[in-house]
CSV table of C-alpha atoms in Angstrom, one decimal:
chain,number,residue,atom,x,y,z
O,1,UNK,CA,341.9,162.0,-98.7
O,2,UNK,CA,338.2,160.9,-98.1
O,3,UNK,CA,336.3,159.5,-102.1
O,4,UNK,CA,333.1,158.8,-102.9
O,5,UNK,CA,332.7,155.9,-105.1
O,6,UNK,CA,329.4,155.8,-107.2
O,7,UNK,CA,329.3,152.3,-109.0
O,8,UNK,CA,326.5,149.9,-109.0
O,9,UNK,CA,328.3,147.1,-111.2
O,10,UNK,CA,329.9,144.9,-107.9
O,11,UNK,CA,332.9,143.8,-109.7
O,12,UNK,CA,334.1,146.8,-110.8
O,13,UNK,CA,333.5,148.5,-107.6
O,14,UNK,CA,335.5,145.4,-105.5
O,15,UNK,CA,338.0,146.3,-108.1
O,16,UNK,CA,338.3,149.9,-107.6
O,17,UNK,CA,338.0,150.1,-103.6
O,18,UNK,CA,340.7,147.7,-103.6
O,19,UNK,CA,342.7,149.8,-105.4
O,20,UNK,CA,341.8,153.1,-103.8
O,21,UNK,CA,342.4,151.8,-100.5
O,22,UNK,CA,345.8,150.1,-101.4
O,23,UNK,CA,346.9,153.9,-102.5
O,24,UNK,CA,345.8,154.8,-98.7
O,25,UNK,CA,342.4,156.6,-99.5
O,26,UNK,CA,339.6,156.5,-97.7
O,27,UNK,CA,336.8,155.2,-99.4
O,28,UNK,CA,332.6,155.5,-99.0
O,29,UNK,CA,330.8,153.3,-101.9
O,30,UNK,CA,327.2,153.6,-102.9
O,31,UNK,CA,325.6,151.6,-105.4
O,32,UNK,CA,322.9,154.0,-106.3
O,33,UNK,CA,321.8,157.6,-106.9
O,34,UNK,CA,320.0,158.0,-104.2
O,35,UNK,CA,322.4,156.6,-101.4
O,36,UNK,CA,325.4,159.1,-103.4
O,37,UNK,CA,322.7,161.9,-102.6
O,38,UNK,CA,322.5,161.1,-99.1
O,39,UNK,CA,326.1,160.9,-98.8
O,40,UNK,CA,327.2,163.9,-100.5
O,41,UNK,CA,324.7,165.7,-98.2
O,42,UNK,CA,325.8,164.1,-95.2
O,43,UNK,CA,329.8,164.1,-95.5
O,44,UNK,CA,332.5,165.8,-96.9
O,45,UNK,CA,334.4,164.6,-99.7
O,46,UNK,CA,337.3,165.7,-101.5
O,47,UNK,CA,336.6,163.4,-104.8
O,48,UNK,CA,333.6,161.7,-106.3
O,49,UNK,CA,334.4,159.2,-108.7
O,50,UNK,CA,330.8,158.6,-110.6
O,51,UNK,CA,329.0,156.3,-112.5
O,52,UNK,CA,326.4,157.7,-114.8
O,53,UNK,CA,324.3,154.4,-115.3
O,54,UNK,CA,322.7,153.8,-111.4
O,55,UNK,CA,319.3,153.1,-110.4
O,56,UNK,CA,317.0,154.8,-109.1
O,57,UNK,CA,318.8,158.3,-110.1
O,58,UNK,CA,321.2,158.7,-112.6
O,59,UNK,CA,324.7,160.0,-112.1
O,60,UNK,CA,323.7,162.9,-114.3
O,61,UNK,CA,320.9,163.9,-112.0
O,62,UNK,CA,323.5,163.6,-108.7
O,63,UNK,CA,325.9,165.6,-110.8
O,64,UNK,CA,323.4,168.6,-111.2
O,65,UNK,CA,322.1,168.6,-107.8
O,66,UNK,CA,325.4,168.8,-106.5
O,67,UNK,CA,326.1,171.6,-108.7
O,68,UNK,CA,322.7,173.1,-107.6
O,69,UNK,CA,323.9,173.1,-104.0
O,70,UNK,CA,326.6,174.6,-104.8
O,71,UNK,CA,329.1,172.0,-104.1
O,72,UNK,CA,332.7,172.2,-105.6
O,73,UNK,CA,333.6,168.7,-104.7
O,74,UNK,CA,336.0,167.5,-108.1
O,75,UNK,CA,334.1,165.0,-110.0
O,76,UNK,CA,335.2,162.4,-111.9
O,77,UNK,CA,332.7,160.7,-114.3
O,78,UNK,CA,333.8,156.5,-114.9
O,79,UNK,CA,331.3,155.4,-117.6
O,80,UNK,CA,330.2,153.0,-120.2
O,81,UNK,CA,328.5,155.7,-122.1
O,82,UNK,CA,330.8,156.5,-124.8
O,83,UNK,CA,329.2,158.7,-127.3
O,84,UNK,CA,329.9,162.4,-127.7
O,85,UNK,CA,326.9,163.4,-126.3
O,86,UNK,CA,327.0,161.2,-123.2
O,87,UNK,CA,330.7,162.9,-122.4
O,88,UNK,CA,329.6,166.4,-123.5
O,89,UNK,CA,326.6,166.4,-121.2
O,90,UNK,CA,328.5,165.2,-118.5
O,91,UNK,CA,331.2,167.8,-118.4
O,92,UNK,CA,328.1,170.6,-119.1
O,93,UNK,CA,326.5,169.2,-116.3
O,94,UNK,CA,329.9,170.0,-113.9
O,95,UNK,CA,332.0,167.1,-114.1
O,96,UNK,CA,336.1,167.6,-113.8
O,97,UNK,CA,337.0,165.2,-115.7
O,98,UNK,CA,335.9,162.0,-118.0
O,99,UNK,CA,336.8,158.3,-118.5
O,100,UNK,CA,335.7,155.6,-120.5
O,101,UNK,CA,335.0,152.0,-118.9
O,102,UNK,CA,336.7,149.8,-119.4
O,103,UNK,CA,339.2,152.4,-117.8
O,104,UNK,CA,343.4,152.0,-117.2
O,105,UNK,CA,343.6,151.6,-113.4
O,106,UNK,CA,346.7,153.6,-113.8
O,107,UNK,CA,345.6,156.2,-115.8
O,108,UNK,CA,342.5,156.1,-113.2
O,109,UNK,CA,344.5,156.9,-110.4
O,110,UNK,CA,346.6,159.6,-112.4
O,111,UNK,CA,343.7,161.7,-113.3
O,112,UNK,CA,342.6,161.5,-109.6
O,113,UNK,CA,345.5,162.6,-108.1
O,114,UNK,CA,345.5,165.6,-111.2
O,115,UNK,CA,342.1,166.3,-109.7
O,116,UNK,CA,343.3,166.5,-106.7
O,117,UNK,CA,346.4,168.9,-106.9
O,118,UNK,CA,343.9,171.3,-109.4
O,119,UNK,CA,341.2,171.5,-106.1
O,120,UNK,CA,343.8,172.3,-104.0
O,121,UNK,CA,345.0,174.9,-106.0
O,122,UNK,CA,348.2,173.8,-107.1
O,123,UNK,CA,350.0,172.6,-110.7
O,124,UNK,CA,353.1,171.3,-110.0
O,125,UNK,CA,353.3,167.5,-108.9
O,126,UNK,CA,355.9,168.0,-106.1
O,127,UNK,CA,354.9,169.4,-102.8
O,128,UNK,CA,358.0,171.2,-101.2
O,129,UNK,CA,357.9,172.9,-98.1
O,130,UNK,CA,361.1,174.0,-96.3
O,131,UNK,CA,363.4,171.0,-96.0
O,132,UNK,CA,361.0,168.4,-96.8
O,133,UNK,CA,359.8,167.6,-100.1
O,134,UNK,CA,356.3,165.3,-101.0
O,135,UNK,CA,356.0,163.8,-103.9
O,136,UNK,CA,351.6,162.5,-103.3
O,137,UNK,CA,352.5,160.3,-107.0
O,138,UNK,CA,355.3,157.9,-105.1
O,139,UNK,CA,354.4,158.4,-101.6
O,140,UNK,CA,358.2,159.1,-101.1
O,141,UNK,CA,359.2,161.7,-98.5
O,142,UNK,CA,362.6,163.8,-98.3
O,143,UNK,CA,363.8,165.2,-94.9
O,144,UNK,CA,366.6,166.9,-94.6
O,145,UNK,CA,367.7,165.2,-98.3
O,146,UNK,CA,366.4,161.9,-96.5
O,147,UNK,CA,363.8,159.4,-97.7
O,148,UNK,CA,361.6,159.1,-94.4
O,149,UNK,CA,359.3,155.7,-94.0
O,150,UNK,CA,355.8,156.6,-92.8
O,151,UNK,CA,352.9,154.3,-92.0
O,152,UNK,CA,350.0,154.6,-94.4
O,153,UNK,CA,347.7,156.6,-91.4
O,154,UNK,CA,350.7,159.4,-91.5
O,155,UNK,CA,350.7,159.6,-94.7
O,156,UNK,CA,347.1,160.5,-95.0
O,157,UNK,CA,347.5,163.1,-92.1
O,158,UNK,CA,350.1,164.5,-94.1
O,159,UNK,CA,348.8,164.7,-97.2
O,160,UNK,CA,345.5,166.7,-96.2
O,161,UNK,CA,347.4,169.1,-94.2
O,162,UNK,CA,350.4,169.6,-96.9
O,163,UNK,CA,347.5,170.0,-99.8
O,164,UNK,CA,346.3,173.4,-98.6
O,165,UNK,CA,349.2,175.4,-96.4
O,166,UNK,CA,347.9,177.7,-94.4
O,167,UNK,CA,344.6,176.1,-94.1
O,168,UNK,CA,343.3,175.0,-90.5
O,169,UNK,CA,341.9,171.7,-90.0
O,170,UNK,CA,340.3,170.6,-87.0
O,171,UNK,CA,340.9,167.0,-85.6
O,172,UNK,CA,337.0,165.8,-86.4
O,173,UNK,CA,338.3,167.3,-90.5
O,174,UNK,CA,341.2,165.1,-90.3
O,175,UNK,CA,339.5,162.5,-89.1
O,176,UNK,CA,336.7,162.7,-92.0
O,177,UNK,CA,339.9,162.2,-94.4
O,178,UNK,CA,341.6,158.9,-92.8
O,179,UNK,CA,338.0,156.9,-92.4
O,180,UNK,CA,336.1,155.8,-94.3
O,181,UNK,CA,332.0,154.8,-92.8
O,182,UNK,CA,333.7,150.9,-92.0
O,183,UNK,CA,336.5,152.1,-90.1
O,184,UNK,CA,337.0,152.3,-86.3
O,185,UNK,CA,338.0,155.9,-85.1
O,186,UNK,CA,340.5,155.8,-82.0
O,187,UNK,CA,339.8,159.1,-80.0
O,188,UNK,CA,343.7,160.1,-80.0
O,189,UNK,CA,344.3,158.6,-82.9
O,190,UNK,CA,345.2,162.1,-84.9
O,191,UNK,CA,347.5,162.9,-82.1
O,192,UNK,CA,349.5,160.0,-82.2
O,193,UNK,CA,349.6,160.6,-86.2
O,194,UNK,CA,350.6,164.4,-85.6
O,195,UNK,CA,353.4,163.5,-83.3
O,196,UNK,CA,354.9,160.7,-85.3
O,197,UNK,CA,355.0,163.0,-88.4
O,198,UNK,CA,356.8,165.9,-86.0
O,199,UNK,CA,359.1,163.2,-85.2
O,200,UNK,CA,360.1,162.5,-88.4
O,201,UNK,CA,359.8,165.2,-90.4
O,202,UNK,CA,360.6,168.1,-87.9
O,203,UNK,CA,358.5,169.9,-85.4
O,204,UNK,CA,357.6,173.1,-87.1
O,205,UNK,CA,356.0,171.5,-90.1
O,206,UNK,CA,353.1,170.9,-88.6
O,207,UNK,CA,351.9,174.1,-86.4
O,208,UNK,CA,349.1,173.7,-83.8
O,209,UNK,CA,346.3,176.4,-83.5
O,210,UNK,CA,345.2,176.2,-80.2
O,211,UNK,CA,341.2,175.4,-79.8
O,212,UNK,CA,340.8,175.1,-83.5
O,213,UNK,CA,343.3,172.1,-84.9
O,214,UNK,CA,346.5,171.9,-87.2
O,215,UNK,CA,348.4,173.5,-90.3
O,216,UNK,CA,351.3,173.5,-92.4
O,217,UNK,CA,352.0,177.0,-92.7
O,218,UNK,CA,352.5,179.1,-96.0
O,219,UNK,CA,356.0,179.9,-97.0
């Protein structure tokens, strides 16, 4: 899954990227209003975790032009502003979801993953889907009644297909979710992914639709 990360205080956002990208998410930070504009209107996301204090625009403003383009990117506001009003306005304004700096990392991460599952249209925490069951909280994978080792790349493949069965995705779509602007793009690189993933976890989990990408299908 591909974040945006909106925080202009440097510590806290070294903090958070580290631990975002330890969890195997790729991650775009901006440090102001203006560069999360540019961003949201140039790539697709499937979280934006946002400040409300930036310069030059404040997160409030990004919020409402997002909303105004119609965008249904989850967002979750991370914020010093701790009065009623501040969190009230913020969820008014289109936000997901609210929490208060100085924020439990774990609790952080929690709420993301919630956000997450709820875009992809689904409650329960446990993704099963024939004989392999995905649990996106552990990482841990069950083929077969089997706990299957994969490589943090896999896992990303993986997790973007198995969020939305049924749901095409083309190779440049998968490849929007496992880099971040930083990272090199190998040209195969989703292939290989693909085919490990087949290897271990069965061939007809992952379906090919010729000309247009891949898909777990719908039960």
């Amino acid at each position: 899954m591909r974040l945006l990360l909106v925080e202009d205080d440097t510590m806290i956002g070294e903090v958070v990227l580290d631990l975002l990208r330890a969890e195997h998410y790729a991650v775009d930070w901006v440090k102001d209003g203006d560069m999360a504009d540019t961003a949201l209107q140039t790539q697709t996301y499937d979280l934006v975790l946002l400040d409300l204090g930036l310069p030059r625009k404040d997160g409030l403003e990004v919020l409402r032009s997002m909303r105004l383009r119609k965008e249904l990117t989850p967002v979750l506001i991370a914020t010093a502003r701790d009065a009623k009003e501040q969190r009230i306005a913020g969820l008014d304004a289109g936000a997901d979801d609210y929490v208060l700096k100085p924020y439990d990392l774990d609790e952080l991460l929690a709420r993301i993953r919630a956000l997450l599952r709820r875009s992809a249209g689904r409650a329960e925490p446990v993704f099963e889907h024939g004989s392999v069951t995905v649990n996106p909280q552990t990482r841990e994978v069950i083929a077969d009644g089997k706990s299957v080792s994969l490589s943090a790349r896999e896992w990303a493949v993986l997790e973007a297909l198995i969020a939305r069965p049924g749901i095409v995705l083309s190779r440049h779509q998968l490849e929007e979710k496992l880099y971040s602007w930083k990272d090199e793009v190998n040209s195969n690189a989703v292939e290989v992914y693909i085919h490990g993933l087949r290897k271990k976890l069965g061939a007809e989990l992952i379906q090919n639709v010729r000309g247009l990408g891949y898909m777990v299908p719908k039960l």
